[in-house]
mmCIF file of C-alpha atoms and ligand atoms in Angstrom:
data_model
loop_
_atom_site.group_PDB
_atom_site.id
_atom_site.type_symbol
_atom_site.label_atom_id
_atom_site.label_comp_id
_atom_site.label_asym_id
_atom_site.label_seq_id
_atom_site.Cartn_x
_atom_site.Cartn_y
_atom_site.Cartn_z
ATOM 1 C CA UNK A 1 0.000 0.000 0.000
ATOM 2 C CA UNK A 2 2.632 2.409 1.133
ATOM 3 C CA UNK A 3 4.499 1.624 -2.178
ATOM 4 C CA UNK A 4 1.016 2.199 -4.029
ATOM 5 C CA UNK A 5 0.551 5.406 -2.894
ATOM 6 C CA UNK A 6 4.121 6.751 -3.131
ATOM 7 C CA UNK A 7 3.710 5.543 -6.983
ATOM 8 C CA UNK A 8 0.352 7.887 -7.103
ATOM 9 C CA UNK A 9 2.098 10.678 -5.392
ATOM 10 C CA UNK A 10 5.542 10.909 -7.691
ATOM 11 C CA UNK A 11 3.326 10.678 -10.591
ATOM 12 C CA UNK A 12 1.004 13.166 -9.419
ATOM 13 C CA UNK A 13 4.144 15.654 -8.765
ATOM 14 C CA UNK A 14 4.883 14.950 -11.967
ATOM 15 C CA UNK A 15 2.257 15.657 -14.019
ATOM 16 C CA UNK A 16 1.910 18.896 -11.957
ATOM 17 C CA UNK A 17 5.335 20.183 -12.443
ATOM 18 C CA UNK A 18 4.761 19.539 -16.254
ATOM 19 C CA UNK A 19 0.913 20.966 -16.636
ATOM 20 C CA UNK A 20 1.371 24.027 -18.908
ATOM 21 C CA UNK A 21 -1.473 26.409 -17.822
ATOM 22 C CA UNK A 22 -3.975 26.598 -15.139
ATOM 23 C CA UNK A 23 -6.479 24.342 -17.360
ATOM 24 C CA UNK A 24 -4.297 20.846 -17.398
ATOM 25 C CA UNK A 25 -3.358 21.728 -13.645
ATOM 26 C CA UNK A 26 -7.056 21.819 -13.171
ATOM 27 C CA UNK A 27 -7.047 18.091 -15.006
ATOM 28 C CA UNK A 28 -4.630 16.716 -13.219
ATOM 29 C CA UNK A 29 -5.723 17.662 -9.495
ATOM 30 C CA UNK A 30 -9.632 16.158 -10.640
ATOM 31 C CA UNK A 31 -7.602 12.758 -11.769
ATOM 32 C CA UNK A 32 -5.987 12.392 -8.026
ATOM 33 C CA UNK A 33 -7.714 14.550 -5.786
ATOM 34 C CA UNK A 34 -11.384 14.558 -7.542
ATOM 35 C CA UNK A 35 -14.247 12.117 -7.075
ATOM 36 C CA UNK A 36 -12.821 9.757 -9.233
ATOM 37 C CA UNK A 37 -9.471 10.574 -8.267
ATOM 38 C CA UNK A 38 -6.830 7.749 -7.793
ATOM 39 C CA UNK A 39 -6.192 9.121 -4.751
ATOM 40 C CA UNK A 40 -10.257 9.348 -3.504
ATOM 41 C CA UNK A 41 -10.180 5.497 -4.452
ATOM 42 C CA UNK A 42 -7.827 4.855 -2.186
ATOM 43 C CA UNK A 43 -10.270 6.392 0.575
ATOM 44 C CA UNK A 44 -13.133 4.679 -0.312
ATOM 45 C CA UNK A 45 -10.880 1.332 -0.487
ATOM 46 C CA UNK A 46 -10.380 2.014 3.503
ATOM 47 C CA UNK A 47 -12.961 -0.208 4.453
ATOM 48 C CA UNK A 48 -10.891 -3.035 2.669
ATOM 49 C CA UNK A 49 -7.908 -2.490 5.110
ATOM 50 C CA UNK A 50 -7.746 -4.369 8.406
ATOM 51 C CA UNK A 51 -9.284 -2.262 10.935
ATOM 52 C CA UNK A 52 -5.492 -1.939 12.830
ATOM 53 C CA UNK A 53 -3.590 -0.800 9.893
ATOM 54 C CA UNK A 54 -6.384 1.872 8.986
ATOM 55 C CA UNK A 55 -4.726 4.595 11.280
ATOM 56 C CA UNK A 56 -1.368 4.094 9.665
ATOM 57 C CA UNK A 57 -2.751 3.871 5.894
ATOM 58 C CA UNK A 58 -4.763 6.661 6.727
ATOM 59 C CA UNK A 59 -1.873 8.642 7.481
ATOM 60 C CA UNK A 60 0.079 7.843 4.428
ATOM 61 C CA UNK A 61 -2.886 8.877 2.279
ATOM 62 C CA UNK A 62 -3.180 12.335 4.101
ATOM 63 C CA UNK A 63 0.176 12.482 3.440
ATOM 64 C CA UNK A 64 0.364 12.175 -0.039
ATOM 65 C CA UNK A 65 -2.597 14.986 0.011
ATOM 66 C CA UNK A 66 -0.897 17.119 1.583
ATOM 67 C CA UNK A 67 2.101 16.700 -0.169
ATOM 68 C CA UNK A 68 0.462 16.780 -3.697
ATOM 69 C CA UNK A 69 -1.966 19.743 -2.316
ATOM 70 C CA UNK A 70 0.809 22.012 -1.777
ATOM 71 C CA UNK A 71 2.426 21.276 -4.961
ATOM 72 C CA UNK A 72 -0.691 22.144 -6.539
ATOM 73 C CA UNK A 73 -1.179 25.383 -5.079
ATOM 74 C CA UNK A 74 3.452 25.911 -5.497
ATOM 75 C CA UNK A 75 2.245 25.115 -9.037
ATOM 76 C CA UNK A 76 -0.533 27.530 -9.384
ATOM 77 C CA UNK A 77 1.033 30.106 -7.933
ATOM 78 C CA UNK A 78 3.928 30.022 -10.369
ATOM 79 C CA UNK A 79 1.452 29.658 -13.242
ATOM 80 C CA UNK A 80 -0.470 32.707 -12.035
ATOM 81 C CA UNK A 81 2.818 34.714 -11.994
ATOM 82 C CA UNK A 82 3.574 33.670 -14.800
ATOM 83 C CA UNK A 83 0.740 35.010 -16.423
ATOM 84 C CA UNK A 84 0.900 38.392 -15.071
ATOM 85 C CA UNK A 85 4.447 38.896 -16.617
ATOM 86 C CA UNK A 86 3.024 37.881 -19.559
ATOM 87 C CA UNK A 87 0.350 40.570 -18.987
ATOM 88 C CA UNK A 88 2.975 43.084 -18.234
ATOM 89 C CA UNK A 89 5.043 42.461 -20.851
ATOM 90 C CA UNK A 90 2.411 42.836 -23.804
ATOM 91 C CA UNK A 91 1.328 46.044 -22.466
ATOM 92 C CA UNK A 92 4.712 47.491 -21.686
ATOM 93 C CA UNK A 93 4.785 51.603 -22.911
ATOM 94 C CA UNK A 94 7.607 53.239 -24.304
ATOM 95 C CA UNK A 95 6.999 56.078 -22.444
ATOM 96 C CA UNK A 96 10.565 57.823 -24.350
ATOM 97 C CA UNK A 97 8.403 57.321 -27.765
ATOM 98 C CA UNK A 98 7.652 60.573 -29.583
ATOM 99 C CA UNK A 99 3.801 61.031 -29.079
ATOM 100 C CA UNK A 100 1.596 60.485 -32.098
ATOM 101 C CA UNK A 101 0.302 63.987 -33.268
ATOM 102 C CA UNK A 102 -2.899 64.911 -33.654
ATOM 103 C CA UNK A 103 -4.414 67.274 -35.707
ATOM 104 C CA UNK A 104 -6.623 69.771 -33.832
ATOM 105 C CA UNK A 105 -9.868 70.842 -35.706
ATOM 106 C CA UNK A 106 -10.614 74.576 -36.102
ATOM 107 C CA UNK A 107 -13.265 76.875 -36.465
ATOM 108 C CA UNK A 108 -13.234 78.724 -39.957
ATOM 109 C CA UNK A 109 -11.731 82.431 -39.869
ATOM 110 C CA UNK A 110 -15.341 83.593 -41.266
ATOM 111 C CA UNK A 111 -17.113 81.556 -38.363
ATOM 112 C CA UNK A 112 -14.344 83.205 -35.923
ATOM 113 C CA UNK A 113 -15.472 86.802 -36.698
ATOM 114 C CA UNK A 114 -19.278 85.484 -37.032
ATOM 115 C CA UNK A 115 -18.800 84.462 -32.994
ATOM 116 C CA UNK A 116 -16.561 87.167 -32.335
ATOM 117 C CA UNK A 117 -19.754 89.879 -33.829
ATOM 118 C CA UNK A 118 -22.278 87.656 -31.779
ATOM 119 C CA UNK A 119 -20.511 87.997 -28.293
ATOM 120 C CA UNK A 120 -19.836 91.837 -28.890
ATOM 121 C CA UNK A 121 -23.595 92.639 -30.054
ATOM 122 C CA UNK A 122 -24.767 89.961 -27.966
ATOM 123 C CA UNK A 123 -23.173 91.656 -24.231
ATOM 124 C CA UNK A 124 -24.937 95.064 -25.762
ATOM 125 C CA UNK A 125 -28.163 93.201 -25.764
ATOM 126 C CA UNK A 126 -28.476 92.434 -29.484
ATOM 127 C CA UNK A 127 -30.858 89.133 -29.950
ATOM 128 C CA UNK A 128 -29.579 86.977 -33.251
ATOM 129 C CA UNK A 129 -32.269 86.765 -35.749
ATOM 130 C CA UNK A 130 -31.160 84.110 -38.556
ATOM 131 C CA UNK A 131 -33.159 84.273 -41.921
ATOM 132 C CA UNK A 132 -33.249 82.596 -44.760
ATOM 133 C CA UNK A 133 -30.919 81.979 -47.977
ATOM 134 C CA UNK A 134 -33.755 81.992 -50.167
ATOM 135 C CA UNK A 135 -35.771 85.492 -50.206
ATOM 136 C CA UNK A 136 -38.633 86.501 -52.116
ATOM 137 C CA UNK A 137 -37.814 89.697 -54.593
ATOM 138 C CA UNK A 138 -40.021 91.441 -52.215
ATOM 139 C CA UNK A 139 -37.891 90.950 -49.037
ATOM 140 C CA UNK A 140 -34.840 91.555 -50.292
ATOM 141 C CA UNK A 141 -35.444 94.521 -52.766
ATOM 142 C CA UNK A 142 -38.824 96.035 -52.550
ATOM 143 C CA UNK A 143 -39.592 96.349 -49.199
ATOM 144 C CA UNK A 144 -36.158 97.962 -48.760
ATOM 145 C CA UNK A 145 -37.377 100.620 -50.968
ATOM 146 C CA UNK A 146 -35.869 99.358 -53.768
ATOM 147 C CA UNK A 147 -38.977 98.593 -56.426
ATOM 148 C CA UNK A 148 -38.181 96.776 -59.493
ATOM 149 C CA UNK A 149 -37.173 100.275 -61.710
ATOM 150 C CA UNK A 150 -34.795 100.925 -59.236
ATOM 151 C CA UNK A 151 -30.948 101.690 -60.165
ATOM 152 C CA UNK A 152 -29.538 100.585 -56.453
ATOM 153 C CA UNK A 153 -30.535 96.996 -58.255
ATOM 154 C CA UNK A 154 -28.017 96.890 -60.571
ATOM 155 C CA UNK A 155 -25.521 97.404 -57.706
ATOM 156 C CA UNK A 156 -26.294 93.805 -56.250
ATOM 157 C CA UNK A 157 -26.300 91.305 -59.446
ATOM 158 C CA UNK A 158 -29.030 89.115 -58.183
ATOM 159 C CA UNK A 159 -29.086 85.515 -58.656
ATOM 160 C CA UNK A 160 -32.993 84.766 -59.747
ATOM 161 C CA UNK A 161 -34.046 81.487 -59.249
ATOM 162 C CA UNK A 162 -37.704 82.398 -60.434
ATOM 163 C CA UNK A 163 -39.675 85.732 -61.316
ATOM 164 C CA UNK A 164 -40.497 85.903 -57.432
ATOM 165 C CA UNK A 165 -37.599 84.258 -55.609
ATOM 166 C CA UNK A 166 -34.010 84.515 -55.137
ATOM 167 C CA UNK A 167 -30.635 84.193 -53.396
ATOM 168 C CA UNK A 168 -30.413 86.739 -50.909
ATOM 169 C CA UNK A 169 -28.281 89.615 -52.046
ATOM 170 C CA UNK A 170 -27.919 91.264 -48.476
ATOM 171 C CA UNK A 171 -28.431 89.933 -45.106
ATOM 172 C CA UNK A 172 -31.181 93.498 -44.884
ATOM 173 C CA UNK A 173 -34.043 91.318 -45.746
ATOM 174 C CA UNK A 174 -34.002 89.974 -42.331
ATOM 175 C CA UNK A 175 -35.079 93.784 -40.816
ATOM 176 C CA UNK A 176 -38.540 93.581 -42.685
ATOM 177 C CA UNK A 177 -39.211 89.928 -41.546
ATOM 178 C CA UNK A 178 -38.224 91.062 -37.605
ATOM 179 C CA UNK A 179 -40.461 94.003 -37.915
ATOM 180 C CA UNK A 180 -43.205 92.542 -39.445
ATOM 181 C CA UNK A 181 -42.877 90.121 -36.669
ATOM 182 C CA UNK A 182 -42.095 91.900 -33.870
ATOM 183 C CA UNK A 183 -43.229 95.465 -31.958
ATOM 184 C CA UNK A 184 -40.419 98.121 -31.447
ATOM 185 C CA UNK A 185 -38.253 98.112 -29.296
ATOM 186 C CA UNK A 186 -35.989 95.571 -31.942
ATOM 187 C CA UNK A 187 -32.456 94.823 -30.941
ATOM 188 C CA UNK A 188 -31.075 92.260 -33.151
ATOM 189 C CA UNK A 189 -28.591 91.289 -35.246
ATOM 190 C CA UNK A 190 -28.775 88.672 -38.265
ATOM 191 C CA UNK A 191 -25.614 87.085 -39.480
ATOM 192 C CA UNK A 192 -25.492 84.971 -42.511
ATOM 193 C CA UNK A 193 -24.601 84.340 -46.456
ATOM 194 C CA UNK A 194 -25.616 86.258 -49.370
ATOM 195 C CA UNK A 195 -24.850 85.545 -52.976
ATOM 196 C CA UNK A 196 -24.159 88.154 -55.515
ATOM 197 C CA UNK A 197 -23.111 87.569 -59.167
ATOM 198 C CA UNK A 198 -19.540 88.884 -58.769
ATOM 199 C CA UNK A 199 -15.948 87.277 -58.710
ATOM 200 C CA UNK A 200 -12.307 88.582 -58.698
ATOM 201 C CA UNK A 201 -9.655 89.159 -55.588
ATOM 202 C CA UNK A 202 -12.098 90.773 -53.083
ATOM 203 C CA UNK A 203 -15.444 89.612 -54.278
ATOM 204 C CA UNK A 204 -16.484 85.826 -54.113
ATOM 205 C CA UNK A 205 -20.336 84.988 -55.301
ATOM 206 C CA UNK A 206 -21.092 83.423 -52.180
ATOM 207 C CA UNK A 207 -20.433 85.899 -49.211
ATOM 208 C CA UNK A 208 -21.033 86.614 -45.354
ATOM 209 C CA UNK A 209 -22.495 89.740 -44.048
ATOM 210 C CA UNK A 210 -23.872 90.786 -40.475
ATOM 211 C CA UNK A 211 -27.060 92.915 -40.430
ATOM 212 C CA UNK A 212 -27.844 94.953 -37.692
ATOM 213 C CA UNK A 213 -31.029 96.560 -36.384
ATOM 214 C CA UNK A 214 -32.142 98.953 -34.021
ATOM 215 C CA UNK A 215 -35.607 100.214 -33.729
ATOM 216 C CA UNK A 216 -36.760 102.065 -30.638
ATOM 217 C CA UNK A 217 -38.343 105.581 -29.222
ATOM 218 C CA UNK A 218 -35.694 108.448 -29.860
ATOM 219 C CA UNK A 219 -33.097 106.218 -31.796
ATOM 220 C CA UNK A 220 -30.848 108.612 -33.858
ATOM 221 C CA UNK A 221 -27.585 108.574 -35.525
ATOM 222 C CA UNK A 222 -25.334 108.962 -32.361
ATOM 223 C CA UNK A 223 -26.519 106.067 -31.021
ATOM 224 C CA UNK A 224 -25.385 103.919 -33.906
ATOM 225 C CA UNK A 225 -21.658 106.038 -33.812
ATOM 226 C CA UNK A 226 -21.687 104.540 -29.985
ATOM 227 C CA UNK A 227 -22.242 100.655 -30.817
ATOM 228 C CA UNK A 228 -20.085 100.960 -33.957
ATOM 229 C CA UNK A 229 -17.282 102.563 -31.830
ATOM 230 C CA UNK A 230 -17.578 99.673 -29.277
ATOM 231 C CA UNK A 231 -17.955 97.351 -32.366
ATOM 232 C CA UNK A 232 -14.263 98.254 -33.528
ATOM 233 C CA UNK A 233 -12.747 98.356 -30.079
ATOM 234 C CA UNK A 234 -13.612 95.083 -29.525
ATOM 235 C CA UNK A 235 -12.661 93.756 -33.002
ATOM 236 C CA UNK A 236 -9.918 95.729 -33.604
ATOM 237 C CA UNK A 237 -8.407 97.317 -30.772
ATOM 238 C CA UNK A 238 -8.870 99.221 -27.930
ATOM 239 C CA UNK A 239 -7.316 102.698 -29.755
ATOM 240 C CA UNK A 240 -9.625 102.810 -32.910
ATOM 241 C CA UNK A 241 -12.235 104.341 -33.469
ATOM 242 C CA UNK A 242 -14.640 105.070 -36.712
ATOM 243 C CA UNK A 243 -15.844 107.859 -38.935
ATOM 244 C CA UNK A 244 -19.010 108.160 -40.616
ATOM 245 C CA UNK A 245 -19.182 109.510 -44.580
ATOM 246 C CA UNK A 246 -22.234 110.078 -46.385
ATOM 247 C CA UNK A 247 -23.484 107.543 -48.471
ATOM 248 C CA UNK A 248 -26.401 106.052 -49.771
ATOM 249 C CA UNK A 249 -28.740 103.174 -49.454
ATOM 250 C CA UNK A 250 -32.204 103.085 -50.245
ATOM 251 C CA UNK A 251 -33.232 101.959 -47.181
ATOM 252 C CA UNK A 252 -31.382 104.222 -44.761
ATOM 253 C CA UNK A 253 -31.938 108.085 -45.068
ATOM 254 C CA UNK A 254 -29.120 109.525 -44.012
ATOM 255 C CA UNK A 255 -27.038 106.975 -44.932
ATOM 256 C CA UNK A 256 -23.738 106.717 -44.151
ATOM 257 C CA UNK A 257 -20.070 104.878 -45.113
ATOM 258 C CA UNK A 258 -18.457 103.856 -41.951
ATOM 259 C CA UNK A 259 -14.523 103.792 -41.474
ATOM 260 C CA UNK A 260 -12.366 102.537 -39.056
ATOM 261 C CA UNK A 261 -9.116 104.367 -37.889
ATOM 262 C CA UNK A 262 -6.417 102.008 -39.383
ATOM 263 C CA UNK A 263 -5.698 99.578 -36.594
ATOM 264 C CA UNK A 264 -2.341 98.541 -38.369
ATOM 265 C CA UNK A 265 -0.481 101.727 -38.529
ATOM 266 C CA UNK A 266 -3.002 104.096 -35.534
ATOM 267 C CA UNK A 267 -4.008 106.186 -38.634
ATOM 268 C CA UNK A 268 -0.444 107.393 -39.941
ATOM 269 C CA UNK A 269 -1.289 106.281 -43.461
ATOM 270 C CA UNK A 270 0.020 102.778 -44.366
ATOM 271 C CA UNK A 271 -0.438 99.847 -47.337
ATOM 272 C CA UNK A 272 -3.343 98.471 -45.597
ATOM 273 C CA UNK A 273 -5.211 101.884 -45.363
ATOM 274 C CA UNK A 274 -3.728 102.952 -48.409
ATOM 275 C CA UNK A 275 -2.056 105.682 -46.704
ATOM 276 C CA UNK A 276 -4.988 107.595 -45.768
ATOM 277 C CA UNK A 277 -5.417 106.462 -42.170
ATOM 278 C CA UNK A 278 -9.251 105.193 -42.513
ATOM 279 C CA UNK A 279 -10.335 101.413 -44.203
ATOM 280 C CA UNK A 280 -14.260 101.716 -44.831
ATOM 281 C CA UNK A 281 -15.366 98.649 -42.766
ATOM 282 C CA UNK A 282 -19.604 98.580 -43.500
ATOM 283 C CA UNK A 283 -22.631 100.374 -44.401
ATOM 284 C CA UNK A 284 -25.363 102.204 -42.435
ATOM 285 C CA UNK A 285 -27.822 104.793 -41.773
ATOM 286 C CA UNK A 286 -31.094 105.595 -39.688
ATOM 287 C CA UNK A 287 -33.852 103.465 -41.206
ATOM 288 C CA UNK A 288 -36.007 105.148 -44.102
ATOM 289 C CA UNK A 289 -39.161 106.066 -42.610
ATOM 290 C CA UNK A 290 -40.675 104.759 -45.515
ATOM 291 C CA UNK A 291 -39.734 101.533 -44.376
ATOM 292 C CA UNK A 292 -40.692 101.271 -41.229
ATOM 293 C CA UNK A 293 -44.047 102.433 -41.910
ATOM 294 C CA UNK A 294 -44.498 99.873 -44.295
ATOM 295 C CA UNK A 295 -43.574 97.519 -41.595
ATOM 296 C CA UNK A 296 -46.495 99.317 -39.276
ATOM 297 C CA UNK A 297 -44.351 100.717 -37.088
ATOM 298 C CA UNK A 298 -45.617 104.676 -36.092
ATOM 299 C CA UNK A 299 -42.825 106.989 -37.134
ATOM 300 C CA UNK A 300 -43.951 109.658 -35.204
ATOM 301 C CA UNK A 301 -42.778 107.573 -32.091
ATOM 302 C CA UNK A 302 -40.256 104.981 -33.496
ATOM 303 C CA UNK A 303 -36.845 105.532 -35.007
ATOM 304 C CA UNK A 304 -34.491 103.125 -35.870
ATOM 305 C CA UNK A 305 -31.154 102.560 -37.350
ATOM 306 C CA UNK A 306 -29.168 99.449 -39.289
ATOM 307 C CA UNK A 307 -25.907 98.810 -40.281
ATOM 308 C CA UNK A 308 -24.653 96.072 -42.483
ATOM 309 C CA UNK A 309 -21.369 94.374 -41.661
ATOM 310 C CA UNK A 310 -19.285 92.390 -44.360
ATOM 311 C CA UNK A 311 -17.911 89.554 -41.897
ATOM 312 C CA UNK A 312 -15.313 87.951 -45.138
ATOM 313 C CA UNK A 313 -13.966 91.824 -45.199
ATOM 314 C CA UNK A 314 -13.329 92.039 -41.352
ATOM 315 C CA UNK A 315 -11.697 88.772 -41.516
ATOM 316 C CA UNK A 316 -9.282 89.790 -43.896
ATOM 317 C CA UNK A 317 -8.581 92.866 -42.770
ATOM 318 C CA UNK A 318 -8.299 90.893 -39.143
ATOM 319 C CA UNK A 319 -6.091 88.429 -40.034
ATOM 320 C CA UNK A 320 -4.287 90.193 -43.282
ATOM 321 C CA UNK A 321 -5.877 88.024 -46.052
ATOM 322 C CA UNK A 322 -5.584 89.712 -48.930
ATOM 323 C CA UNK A 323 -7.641 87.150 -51.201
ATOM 324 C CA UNK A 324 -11.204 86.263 -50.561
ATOM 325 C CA UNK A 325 -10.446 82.968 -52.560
ATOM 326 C CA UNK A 326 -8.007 81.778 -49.569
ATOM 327 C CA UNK A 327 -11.360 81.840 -47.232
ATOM 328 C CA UNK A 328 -12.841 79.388 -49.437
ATOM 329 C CA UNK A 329 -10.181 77.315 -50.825
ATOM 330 C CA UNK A 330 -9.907 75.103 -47.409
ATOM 331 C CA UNK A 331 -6.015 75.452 -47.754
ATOM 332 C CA UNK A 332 -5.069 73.887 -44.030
ATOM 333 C CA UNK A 333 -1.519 75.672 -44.636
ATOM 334 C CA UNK A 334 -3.441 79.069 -44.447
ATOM 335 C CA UNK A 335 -6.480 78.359 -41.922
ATOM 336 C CA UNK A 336 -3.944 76.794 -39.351
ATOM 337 C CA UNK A 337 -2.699 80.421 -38.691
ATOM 338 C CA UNK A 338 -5.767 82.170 -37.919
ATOM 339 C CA UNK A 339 -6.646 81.168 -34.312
ATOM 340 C CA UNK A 340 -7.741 84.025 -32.684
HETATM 341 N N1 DAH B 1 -27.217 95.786 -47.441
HETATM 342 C C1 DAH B 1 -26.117 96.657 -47.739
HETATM 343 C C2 DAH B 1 -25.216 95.981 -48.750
HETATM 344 O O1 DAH B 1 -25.232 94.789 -48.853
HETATM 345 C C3 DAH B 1 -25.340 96.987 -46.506
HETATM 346 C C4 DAH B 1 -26.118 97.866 -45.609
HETATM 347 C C5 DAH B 1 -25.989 99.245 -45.717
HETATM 348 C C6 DAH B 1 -26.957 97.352 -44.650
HETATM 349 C C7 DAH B 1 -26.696 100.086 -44.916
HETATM 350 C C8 DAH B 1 -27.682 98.202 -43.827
HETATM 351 C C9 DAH B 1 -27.525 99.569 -43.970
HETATM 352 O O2 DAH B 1 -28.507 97.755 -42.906
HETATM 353 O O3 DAH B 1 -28.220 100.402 -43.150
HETATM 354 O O4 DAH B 1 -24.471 96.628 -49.418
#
């Protein structure tokens, strides 16, 4: 018997110092130590041995157990170490490799100078109003004051996509849809594209502009002079400021040319300003009366004013572009600079 068992018990070490992984070592301790182990047999064949040697037998075979026990769990605890170098090794960084680079995403210059323009008008109370591409003739010409016979038409060339409607020419068709909408007092501000037959270095068919609208009891011309001069402080620079020339627009009466001090060289006279000091930055006036009356606002107690802001121009002036193609082109080389 003791022979017996010592035979069960080498080959047991055995086959345990040879299992591979923790699956075989499982095998091998349910072919001794499990219910139909060799070793469990020799349990249940107890009742075979003479009552007087059973104490003695019964050692030996909880010797072997133990002995093959704690191999087992030597065993597993090698295998399990094992293992977990294994683990480390595969995911082992290089923490001296040069990081892999990765390309930040950017917002467009145009869509810079578009949030830029909301924040300033939005922190003077300025609600955004956002229209549509498409127009009607009316919106965008006639109720500006600018009937089909008129000569401010040929200024815009107008895409037509019927008799009735086309592609917004200025972002001014939004005033008459806020004011048909809304009662005085109007405070908003209406960024978006328009489209205007027309292409060479500073002119692109497809354009942004920012229109701007105030409409309110005792609204004159000073009050516009005060946004626009907070307009180019914040845009431009704490030292300019703007001048207002007389111009015209249908829809404005006066109407006025607006010019900012050249932020480049403080009004000196350089290439950017063309040496005269001033760079004409957007259009504006106090709103026609005729206009807002055909909106059903009372003249007698409303006044308003608008402006009209070309948001490609400021970029470029901004950020020193000095062709409109290089906003559309989607050249990384040039976009990756402007980050304001
Ligand atoms: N809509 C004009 C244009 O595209 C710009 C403009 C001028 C807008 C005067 C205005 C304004 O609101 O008052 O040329």
């Amino acid at each position: 018997m003791k022979e017996k068992l010592q035979k069960i018990r080498e080959k047991a070490i055995a086959e345990i110092e040879s299992s591979q992984g923790m699956e075989r070592l499982n095998e091998v301790r349910s072919a001794i130590l499990g219910k139909k182990g060799e070793l469990t047999a020799v349990l249940k064949g107890m009742k075979d041995v003479a009552p007087e040697d059973r104490p003695k037998v019964g050692q030996w075979v909880n010797e072997a157990r133990e002995a093959i026990e704690n191999r087992l769990a030597e065993k597993m605890k090698k295998l399990e170490a094992e293992a977990l170098r294994r683990k480390y090794e595969s995911e082992k960084i290089d923490v001296t490799m040069p990081a892999k680079l990765h390309a930040a995403g950017k917002l467009h210059p145009v869509t810079q100078v578009r949030n830029q323009l909301v924040d300033i008008f939005g922190s003077m109370g300025f609600d955004v109003y956002e229209g549509t591409e498409i127009e009607t003739d009316f919106y965008n010409f006639t109720a500006l004051n600018i009937p089909r016979d008129h000569p401010a038409r040929d200024m815009q060339d107008t895409f037509y996509l019927s008799p009735e409607f086309l592609l917004r020419t200025q972002t001014s068709a939004g005033q008459i849809h806020v004011m048909e909408e809304k009662k005085p007092p109007i405070k908003i501000i209406s960024p978006g594209k328009v489209f205007r037959s027309d292409d060479d270095a500073t002119h692109s068919p497809m354009f942004c502009q920012m229109e701007g609208l105030v409409v309110d009891k005792g609204i004159t011309l000073c009050d516009l002079k005060g946004i626009l001069d907070v307009f180019v402080q914040k845009i431009f620079g704490e030292n300019t400021t703007t001048r207002l020339r007389p111009s015209y627009f249908p829809f404005t009466e006066p109407s006025v040319e607006v010019d900012v001090s050249c932020f480049q060289c403080g009004g000196k006279g350089c290439k950017l300003c063309k040496g005269t000091g001033w760079i004409e930055v957007l259009g504006a006036g106090v709103v026609n009366t005729k206009v807002l009356r055909d909106c059903g606002i009372d003249t007698d107690v409303y006044s308003g004013f608008a402006f009209g802001i070309g948001m490609d121009r400021i970029a470029m002036l901004k950020y020193g572009i000095n062709n409109i193609k290089l906003l559309f082109e989607s050249d990384l080389r040039v976009l990756d600079q402007i980050d304001d």
